[in-house]
Coordinates of C-alpha atoms and ligand atoms in Angstrom, one line a residue:
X71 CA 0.0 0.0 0.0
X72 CA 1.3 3.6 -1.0
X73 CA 1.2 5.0 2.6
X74 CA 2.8 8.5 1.8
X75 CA -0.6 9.2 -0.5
X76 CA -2.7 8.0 2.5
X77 CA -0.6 10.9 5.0
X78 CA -1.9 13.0 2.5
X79 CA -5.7 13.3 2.6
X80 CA -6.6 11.1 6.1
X81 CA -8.3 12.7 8.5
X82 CA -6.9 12.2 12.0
X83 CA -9.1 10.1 14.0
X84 CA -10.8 11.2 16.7
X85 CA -8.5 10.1 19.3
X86 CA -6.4 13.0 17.7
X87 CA -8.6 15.4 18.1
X88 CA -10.4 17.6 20.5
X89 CA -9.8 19.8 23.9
X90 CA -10.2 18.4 27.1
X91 CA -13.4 19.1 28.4
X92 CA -15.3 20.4 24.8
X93 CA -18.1 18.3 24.0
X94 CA -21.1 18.1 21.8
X95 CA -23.7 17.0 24.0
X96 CA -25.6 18.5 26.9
X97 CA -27.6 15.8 29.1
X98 CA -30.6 17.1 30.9
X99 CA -30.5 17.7 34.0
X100 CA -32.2 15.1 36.6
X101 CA -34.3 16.9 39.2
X102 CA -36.4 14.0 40.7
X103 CA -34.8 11.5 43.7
X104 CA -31.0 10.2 43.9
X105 CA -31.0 6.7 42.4
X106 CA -27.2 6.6 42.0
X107 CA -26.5 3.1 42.6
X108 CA -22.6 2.3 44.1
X109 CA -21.4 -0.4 41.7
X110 CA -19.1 -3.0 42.7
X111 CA -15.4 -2.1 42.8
X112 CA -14.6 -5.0 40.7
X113 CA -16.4 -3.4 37.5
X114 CA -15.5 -0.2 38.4
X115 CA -12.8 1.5 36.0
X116 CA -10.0 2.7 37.4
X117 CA -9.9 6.0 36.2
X118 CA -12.0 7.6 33.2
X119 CA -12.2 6.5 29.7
X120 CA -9.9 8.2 27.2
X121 CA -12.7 9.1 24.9
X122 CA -11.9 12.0 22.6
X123 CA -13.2 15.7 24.0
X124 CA -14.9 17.3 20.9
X125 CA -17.7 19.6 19.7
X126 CA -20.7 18.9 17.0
X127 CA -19.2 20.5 14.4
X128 CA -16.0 18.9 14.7
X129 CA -17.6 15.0 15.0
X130 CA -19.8 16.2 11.9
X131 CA -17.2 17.7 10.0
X132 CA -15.2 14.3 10.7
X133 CA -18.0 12.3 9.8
X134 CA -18.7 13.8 6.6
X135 CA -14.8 13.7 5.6
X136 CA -14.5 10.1 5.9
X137 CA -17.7 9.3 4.4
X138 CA -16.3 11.2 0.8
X139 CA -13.3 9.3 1.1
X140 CA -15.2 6.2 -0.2
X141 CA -17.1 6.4 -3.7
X142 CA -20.9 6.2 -3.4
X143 CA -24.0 7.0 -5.8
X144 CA -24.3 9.9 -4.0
X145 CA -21.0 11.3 -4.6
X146 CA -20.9 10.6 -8.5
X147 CA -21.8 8.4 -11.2
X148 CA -21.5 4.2 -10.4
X149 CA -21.9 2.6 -13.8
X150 CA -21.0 -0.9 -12.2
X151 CA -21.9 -3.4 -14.6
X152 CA -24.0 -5.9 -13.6
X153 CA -24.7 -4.3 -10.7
X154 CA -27.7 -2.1 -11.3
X155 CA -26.4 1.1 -8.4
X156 CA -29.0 3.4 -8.8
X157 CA -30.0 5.8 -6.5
X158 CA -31.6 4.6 -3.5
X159 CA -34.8 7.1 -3.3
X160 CA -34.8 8.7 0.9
X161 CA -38.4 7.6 0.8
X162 CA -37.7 4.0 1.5
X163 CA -35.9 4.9 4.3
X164 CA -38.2 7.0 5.3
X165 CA -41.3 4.3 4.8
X166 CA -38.9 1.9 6.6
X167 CA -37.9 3.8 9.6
X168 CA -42.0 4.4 10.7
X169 CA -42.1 3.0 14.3
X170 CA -44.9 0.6 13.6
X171 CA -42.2 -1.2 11.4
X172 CA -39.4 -0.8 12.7
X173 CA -40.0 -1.2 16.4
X174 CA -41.3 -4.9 15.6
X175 CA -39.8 -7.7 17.0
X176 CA -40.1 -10.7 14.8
X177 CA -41.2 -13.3 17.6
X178 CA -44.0 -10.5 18.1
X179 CA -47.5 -12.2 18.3
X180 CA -49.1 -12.5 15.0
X181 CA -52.0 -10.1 15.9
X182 CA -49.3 -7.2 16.4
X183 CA -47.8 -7.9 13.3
X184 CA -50.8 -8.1 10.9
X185 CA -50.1 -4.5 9.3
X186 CA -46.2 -6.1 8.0
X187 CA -47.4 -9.2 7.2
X188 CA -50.3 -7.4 4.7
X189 CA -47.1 -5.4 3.5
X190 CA -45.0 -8.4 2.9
X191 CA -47.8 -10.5 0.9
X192 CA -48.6 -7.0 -1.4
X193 CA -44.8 -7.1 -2.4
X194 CA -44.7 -10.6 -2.7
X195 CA -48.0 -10.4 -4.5
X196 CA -46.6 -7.2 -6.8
X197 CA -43.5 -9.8 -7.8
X198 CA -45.6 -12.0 -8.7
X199 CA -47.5 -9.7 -11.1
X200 CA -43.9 -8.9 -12.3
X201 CA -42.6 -11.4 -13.3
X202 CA -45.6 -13.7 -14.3
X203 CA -45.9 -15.8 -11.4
X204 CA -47.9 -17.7 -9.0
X205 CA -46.0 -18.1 -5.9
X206 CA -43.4 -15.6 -4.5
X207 CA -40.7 -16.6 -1.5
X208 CA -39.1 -13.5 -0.1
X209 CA -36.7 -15.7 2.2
X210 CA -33.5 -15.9 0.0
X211 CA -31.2 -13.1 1.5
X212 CA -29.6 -12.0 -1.9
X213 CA -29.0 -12.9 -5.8
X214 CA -26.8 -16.2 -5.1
X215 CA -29.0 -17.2 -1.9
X216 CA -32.5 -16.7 -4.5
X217 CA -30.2 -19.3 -7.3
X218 CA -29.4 -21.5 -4.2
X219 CA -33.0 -21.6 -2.9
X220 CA -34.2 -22.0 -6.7
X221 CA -31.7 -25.1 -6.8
X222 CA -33.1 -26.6 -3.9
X223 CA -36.5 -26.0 -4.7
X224 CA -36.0 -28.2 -8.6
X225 CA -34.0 -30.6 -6.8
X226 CA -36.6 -31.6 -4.3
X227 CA -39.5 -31.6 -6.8
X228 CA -37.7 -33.8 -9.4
X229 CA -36.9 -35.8 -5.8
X230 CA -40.4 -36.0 -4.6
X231 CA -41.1 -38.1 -8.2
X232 CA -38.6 -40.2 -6.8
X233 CA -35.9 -38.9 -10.0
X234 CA -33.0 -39.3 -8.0
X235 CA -30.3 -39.2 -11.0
X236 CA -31.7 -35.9 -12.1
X237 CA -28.3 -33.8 -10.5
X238 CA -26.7 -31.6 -13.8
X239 CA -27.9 -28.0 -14.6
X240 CA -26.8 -26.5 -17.7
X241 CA -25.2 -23.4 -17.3
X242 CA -24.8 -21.0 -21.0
X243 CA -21.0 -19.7 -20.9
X244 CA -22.5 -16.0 -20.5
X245 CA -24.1 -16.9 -17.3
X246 CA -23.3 -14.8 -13.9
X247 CA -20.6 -16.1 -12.1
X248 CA -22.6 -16.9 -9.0
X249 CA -24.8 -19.4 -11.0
X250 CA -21.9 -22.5 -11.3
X251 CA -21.4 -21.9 -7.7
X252 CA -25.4 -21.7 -6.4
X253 CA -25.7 -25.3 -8.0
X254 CA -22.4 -26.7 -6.7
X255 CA -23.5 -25.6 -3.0
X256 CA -26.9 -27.0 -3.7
X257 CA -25.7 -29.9 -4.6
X258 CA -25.7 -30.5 -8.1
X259 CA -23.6 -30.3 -10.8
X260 CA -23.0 -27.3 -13.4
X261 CA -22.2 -28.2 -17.3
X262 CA -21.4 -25.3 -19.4
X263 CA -22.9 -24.6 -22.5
X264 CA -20.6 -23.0 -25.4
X265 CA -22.4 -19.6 -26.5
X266 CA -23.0 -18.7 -30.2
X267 CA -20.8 -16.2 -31.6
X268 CA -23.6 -13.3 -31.0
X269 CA -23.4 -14.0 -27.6
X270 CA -26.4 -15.4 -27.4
X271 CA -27.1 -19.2 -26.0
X272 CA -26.6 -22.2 -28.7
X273 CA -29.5 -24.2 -28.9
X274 CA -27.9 -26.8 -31.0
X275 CA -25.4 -26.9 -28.2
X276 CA -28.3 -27.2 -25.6
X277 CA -30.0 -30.3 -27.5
X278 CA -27.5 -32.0 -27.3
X279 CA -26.4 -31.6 -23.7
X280 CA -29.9 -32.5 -22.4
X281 CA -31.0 -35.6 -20.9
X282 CA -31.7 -38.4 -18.3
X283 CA -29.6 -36.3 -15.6
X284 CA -30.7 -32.6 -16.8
X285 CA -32.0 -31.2 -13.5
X286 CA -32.6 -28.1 -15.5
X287 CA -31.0 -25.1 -17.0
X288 CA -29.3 -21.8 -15.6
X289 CA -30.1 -19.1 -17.6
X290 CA -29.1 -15.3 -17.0
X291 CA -31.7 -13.1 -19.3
X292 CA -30.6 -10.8 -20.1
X293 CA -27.3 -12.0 -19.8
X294 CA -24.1 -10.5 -18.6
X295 CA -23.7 -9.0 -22.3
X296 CA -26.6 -7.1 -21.8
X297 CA -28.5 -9.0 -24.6
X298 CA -31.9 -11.0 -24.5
X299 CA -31.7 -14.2 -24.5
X300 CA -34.3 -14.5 -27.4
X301 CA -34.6 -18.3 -27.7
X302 CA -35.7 -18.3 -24.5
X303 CA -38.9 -20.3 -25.6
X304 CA -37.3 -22.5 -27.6
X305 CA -34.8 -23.1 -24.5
X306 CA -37.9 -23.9 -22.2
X307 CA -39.1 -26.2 -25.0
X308 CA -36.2 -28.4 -25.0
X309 CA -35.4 -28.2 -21.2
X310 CA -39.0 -28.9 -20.5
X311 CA -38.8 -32.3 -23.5
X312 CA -36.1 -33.9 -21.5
X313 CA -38.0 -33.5 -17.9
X314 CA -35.5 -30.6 -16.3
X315 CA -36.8 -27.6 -15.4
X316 CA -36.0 -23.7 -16.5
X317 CA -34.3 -21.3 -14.1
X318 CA -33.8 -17.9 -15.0
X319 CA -31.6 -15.7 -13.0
X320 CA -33.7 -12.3 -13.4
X321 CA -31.5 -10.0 -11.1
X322 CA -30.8 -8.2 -14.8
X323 CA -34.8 -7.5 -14.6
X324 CA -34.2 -3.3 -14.9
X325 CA -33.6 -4.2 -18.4
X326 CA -37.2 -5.8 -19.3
X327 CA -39.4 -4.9 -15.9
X328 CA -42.8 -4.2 -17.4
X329 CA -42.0 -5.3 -20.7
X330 CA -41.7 -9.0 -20.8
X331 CA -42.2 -11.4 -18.1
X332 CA -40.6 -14.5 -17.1
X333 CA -43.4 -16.2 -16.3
X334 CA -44.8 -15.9 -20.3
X335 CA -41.3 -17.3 -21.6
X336 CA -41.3 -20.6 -20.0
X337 CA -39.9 -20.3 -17.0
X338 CA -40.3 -22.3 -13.8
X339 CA -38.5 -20.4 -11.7
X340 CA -37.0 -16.4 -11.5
X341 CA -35.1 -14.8 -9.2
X342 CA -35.2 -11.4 -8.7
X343 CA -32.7 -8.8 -7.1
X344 CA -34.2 -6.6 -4.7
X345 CA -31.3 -4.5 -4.3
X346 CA -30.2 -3.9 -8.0
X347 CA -34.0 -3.8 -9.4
X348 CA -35.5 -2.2 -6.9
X349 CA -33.5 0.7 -5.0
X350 CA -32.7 -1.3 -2.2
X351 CA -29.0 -0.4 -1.1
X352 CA -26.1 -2.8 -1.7
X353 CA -22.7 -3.0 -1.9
X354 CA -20.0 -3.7 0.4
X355 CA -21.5 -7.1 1.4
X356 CA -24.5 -5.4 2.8
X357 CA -28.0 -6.9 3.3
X358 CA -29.9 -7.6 0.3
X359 CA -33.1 -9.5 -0.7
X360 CA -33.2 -11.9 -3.7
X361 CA -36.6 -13.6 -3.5
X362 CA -37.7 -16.5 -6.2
X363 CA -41.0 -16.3 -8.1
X364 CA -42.4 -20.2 -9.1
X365 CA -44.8 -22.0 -11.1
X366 CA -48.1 -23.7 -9.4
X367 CA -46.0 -26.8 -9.7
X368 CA -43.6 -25.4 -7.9
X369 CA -45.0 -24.0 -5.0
X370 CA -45.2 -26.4 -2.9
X371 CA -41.4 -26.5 -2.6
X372 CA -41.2 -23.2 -1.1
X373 CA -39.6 -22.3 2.7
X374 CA -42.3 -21.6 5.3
X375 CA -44.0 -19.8 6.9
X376 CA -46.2 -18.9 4.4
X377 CA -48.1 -15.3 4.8
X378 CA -51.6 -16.7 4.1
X379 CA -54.5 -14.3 3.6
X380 CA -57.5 -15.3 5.6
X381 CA -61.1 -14.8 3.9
X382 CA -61.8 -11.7 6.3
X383 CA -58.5 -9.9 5.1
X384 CA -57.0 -10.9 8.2
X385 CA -53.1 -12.9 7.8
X386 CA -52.1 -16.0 9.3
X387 CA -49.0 -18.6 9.0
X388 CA -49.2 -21.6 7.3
X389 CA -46.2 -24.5 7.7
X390 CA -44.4 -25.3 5.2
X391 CA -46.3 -28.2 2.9
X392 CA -43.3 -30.1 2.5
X393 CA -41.9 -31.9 5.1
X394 CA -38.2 -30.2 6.1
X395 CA -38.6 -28.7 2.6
X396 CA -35.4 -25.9 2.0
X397 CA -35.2 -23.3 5.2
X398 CA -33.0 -21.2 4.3
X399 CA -33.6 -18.0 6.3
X400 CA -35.4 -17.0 9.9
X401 CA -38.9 -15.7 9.8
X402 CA -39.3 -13.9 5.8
X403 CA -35.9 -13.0 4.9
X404 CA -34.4 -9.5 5.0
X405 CA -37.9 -7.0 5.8
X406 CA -36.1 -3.9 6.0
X407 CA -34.4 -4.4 2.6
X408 CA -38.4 -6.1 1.5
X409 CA -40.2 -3.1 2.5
X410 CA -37.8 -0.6 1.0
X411 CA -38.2 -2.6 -2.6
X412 CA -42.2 -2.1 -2.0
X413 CA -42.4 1.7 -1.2
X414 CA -39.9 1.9 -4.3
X415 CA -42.9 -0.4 -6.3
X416 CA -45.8 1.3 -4.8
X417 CA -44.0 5.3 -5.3
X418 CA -43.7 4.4 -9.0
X419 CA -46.7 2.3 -9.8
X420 CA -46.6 -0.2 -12.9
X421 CA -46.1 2.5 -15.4
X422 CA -43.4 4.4 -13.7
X423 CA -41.2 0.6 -13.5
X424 CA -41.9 0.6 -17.2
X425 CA -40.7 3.9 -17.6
X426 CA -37.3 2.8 -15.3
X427 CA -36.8 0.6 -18.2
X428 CA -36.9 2.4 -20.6
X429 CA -34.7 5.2 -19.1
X430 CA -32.1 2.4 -18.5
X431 CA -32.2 0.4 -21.7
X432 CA -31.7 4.2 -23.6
X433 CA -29.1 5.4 -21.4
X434 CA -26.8 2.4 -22.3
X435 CA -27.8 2.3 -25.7
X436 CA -26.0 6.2 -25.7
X437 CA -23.3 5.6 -24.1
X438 CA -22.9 2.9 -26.0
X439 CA -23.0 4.9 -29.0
X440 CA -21.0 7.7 -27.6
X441 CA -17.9 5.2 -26.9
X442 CA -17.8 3.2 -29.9
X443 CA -14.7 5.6 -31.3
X444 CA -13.0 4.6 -28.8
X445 CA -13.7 1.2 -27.1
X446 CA -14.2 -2.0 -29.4
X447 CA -17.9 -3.0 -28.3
X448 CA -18.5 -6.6 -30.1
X449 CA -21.6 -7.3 -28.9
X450 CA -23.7 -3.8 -29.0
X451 CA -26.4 -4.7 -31.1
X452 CA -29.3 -5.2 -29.3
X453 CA -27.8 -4.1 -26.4
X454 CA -30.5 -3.4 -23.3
X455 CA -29.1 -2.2 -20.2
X456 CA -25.6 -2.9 -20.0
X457 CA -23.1 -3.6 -22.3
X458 CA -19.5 -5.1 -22.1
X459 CA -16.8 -3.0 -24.0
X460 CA -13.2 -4.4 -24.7
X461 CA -10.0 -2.6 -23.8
X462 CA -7.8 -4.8 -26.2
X463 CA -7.4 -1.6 -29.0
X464 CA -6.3 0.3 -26.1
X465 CA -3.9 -2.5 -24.8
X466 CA -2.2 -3.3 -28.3
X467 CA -2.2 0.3 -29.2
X468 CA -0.9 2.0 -26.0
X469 CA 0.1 -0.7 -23.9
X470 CA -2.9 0.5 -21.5
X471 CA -5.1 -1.7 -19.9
X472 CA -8.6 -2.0 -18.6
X473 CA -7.4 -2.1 -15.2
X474 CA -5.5 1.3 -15.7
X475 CA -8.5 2.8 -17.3
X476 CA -10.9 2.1 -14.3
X477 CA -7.8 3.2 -11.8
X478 CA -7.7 6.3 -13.7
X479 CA -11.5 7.2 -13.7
X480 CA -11.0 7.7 -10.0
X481 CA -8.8 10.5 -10.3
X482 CA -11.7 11.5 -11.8
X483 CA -14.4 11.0 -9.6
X484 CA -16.3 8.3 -11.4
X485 CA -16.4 5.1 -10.3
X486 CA -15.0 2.3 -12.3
X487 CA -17.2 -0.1 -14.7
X488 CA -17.2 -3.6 -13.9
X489 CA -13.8 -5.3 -15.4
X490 CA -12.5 -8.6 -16.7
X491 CA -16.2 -9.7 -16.4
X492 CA -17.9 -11.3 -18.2
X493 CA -14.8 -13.7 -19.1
X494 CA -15.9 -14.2 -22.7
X495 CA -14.8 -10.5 -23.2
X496 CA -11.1 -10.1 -23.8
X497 CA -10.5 -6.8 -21.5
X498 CA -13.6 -6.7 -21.1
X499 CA -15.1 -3.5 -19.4
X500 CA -18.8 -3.2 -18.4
X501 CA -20.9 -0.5 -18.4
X502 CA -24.4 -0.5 -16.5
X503 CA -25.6 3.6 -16.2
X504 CA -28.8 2.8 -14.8
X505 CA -32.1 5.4 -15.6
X506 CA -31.5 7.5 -12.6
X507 CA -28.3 9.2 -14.4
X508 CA -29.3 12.8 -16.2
X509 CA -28.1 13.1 -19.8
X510 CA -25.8 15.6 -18.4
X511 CA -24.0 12.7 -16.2
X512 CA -23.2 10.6 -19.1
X513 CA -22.0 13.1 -21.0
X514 CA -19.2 13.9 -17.9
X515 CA -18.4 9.9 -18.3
X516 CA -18.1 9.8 -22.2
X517 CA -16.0 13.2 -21.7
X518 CA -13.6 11.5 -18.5
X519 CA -13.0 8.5 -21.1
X520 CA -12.2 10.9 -23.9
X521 CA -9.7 12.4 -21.9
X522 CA -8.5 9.2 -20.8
X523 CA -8.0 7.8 -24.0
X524 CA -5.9 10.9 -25.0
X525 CA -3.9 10.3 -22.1
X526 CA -3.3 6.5 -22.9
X527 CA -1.9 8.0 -26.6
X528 CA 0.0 10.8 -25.4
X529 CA 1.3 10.3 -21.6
X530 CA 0.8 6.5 -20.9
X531 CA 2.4 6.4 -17.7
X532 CA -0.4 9.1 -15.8
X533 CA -3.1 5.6 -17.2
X534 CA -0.5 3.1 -16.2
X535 CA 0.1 4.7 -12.6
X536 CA -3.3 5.8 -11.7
X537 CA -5.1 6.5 -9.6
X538 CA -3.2 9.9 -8.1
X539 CA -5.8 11.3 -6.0
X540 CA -7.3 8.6 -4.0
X541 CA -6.2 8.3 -0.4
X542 CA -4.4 4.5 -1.5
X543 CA -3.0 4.1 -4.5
X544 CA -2.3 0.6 -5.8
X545 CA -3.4 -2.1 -3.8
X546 CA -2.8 -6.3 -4.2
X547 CA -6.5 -6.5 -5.0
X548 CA -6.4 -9.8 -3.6
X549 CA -5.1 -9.6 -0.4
X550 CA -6.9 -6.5 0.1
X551 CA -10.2 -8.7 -0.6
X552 CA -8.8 -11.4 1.5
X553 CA -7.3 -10.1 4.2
X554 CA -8.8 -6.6 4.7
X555 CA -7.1 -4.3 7.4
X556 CA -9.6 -2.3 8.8
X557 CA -8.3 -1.3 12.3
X558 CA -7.1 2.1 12.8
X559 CA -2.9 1.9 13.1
X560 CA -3.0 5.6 14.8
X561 CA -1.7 8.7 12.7
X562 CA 0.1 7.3 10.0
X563 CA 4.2 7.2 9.6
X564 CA 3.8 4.2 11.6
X565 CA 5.2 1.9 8.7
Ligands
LIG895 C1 -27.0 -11.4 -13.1 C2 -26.7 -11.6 -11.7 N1 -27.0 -12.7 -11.1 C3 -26.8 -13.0 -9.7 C4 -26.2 -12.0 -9.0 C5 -25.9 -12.3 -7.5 O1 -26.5 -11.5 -6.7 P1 -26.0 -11.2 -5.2 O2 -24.7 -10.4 -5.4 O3 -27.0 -10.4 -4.5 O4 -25.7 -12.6 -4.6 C6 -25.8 -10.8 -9.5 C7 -25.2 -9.7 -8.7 O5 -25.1 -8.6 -9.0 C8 -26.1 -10.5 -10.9 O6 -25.8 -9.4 -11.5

């Protein structure tokens, strides 16, 4: 790590701050009857707590410093690829912070709770209506959990007809890189599928993978190109011929959400992202919410409790119908992250989703457009909401790579695209705007790579030895995954 850039721009901590005796709070005064209690000696401290001696303005002032040191989609732009960071609207925080939500405890009664179990079946009920569905499970606790729970669920159905050789799921070569994994940790078995040369998935490839063991098929629509998978019927066709079942990973659902459903292409099972789709924050490993949508068939497969709605509008719990079927999470998964994703729904309505599309699938599409003079983009056409440029040119022709490109867009206050992903992509470099980006913000991005790429021709080494600004520079991205240090060292020449 580049420690002198980091004595640069770190704050001090708070330990370093302050005058003995300032501080930002005043506690009221207590005029009714002396309860001081003499605690034990034994847990008494010895002498005060060092804690730092400072005012409000200098803890908020702190506060705010570190919190710009970090890149965040309300700093600047985050076109993460694949990762759908839109803005999280301050009305789902504000809808999830009312007391008669979040003051519930969830081994509350179930006549306290009647008002968030109403709330939980409309959103399960509005995913449903979605995506095309029957039968909604808001349990699974993110993307990869949804694909796990997804697995389990067409594993135990294709057990309950007593198909135990039924273990492979095909997996297209385009698919997210969580999908191989969901299906090894479920169990099963992942077999790749080559895709064609447009990206898209080979169907001649497909028929003639299937067969006595298909379990089903894994398929990422739109996938990790950004493209519609527009066999998709032809796909559920074959899988559904040779007895597997169809699992599409719909966390890419900002691309098509009230334009085509799931449910109308085949499918037996979707999951969806909460916190890409629908506003919900993410990032950093935080909570998310990736419930699974299912067929009739299906349903009875699902986790319990299930929210049931009585004939007097009143909600009850029902167990699970299958015995020790697939518990994957306490009570309904992650509610705060559930009811953010339905005051997003509710705020817009079905038309304003629609209109989220649209606003995404035409803000990649520019960009898109804008950066084809200077980034090879092999599979734009058709291109939804995302789409996966290629560095190579840039690479051959200035000895600049994707990697210094996204280090360099730091220095300018973007953050960097998704890169090396998806694998098919030599240098590949992934773009995802999202529809809450103004035309005025993805002109500053096309302008920032402009500048870039003149850089790269003229001056390689300012690309090569990016990022200059940030308080780290360079880091061994995998140790620094691995092995994070997060503990404060004190003021830094400490080595
Ligand atoms: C297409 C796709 N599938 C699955 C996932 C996995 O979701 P999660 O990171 O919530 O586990 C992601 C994550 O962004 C994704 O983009």
């Amino acid at each position: 790590m580049n420690n002198q850039r980091w004595n640069a721009t770190a704050p001090k901590s708070l330990f370093d701050q302050g005058v003995a005796g300032r501080r930002a709070t005043t506690f009221p005064r207590w005029d009714g009857e002396d309860l001081l209690v003499e605690l034990p000696a034994e847990v008494r401290r010895a002498e005060a707590a060092d804690f730092p001696s400072l005012s409000e303005p200098e803890v908020m002032r702190h506060f705010t410093q570190l919190s710009t040191l970090n890149h965040h989609i309300e700093r600047g732009m985050y076109p993460l690829g694949s990762c759908t960071m839109k803005y999280n609207p301050r009305i789902n925080e504000k809808v999830v912070g009312l007391s008669g939500l979040a003051d519930l405890h969830p081994e509350q009664s179930i006549d306290d709770v009647q008002g968030l179990l109403g709330a939980l079946k409309l959103l399960e009920k509005s995913l449903c209506t979605i995506t095309g569905f029957d039968s909604c499970s808001l349990h699974p606790a993110a993307g990869a959990h949804g694909e796990y729970l997804g697995m389990l669920v067409i594993r135990a159905f294709h057990l309950g007809r007593g198909d135990r050789d039924r273990v492979e799921i095909l997996i297209p070569d385009s698919a997210h890189g969580t999908n191989p994994a969901s299906v090894v940790i479920a169990g099963m078995i992942p077999r790749t599928i080559k895709s064609r040369h447009d990206g898209r998935i080979d169907l001649d490839a497909l028929r003639e993978a299937v067969g006595g063991k298909t379990a089903g098929i894994m398929i990422t629509n739109p996938n990790t190109l950004g493209l519609f998978e527009n066999g998709i019927r032809e796909v559920a066709d074959i899988i559904h011929e040779a007895g597997g079942k169809l699992y599409m990973d719909g966390a890419n659902m900002n691309a098509i959400m009230g334009k085509a459903r799931s449910g109308d292409m085949g499918v037996d099972v979707v999951h969806l992202n909460l916190h890409k789709t629908f506003s919900t924050p993410h990032g950093g490993g935080g909570p998310g919410s990736g419930p699974i949508c299912v067929t009739k068939e299906l349903a009875p497969f699902l986790p319990g409790p299930w929210i049931h709605e009585e004939d007097d509008g009143s909600y009850s719990l029902k167990k699970m119908p299958v015995q020790g079927s697939n518990s994957i999470h306490t009570h309904f998964g992650n509610v705060g992250i559930c009811l953010r994703a339905l005051a997003y729904i509710l705020r817009l309505g079905g038309n304003g989703l629609t209109r989220c599309t649209e606003a995404a699938v035409l803000n990649a599409n520019y960009l898109l457009r804008q950066l084809e003079p200077i980034m090879d983009v092999k599979h734009g056409q058709g291109c939804l909401h995302e789409f996966v440029a290629s560095g190579s040119s840039w690479k051959n022709d200035f000895g600049v790579r994707t990697l210094d490109i996204a280090k360099r867009m730091l220095d300018f206050g973007v953050h960097a695209p998704t890169i090396y992903f998806p694998l098919i992509v030599e240098e590949a470099f992934m773009v995802e705007p999202t529809e809450t980006e103004s035309r005025e913000s993805l002109d500053h991005l096309v302008q920032v790579l402009r500048a870039i790429h003149q850089e790269a021709r003229e001056n390689p080494e300012i690309v090569t030895g990016a990022p200059h600004t940030t308080p780290v520079g360079r880091l061994d991205e995998a140790t620094a995954a691995r092995n994070p240090d997060l503990r404060w060292a004190g003021p830094c020449n400490c080595g």
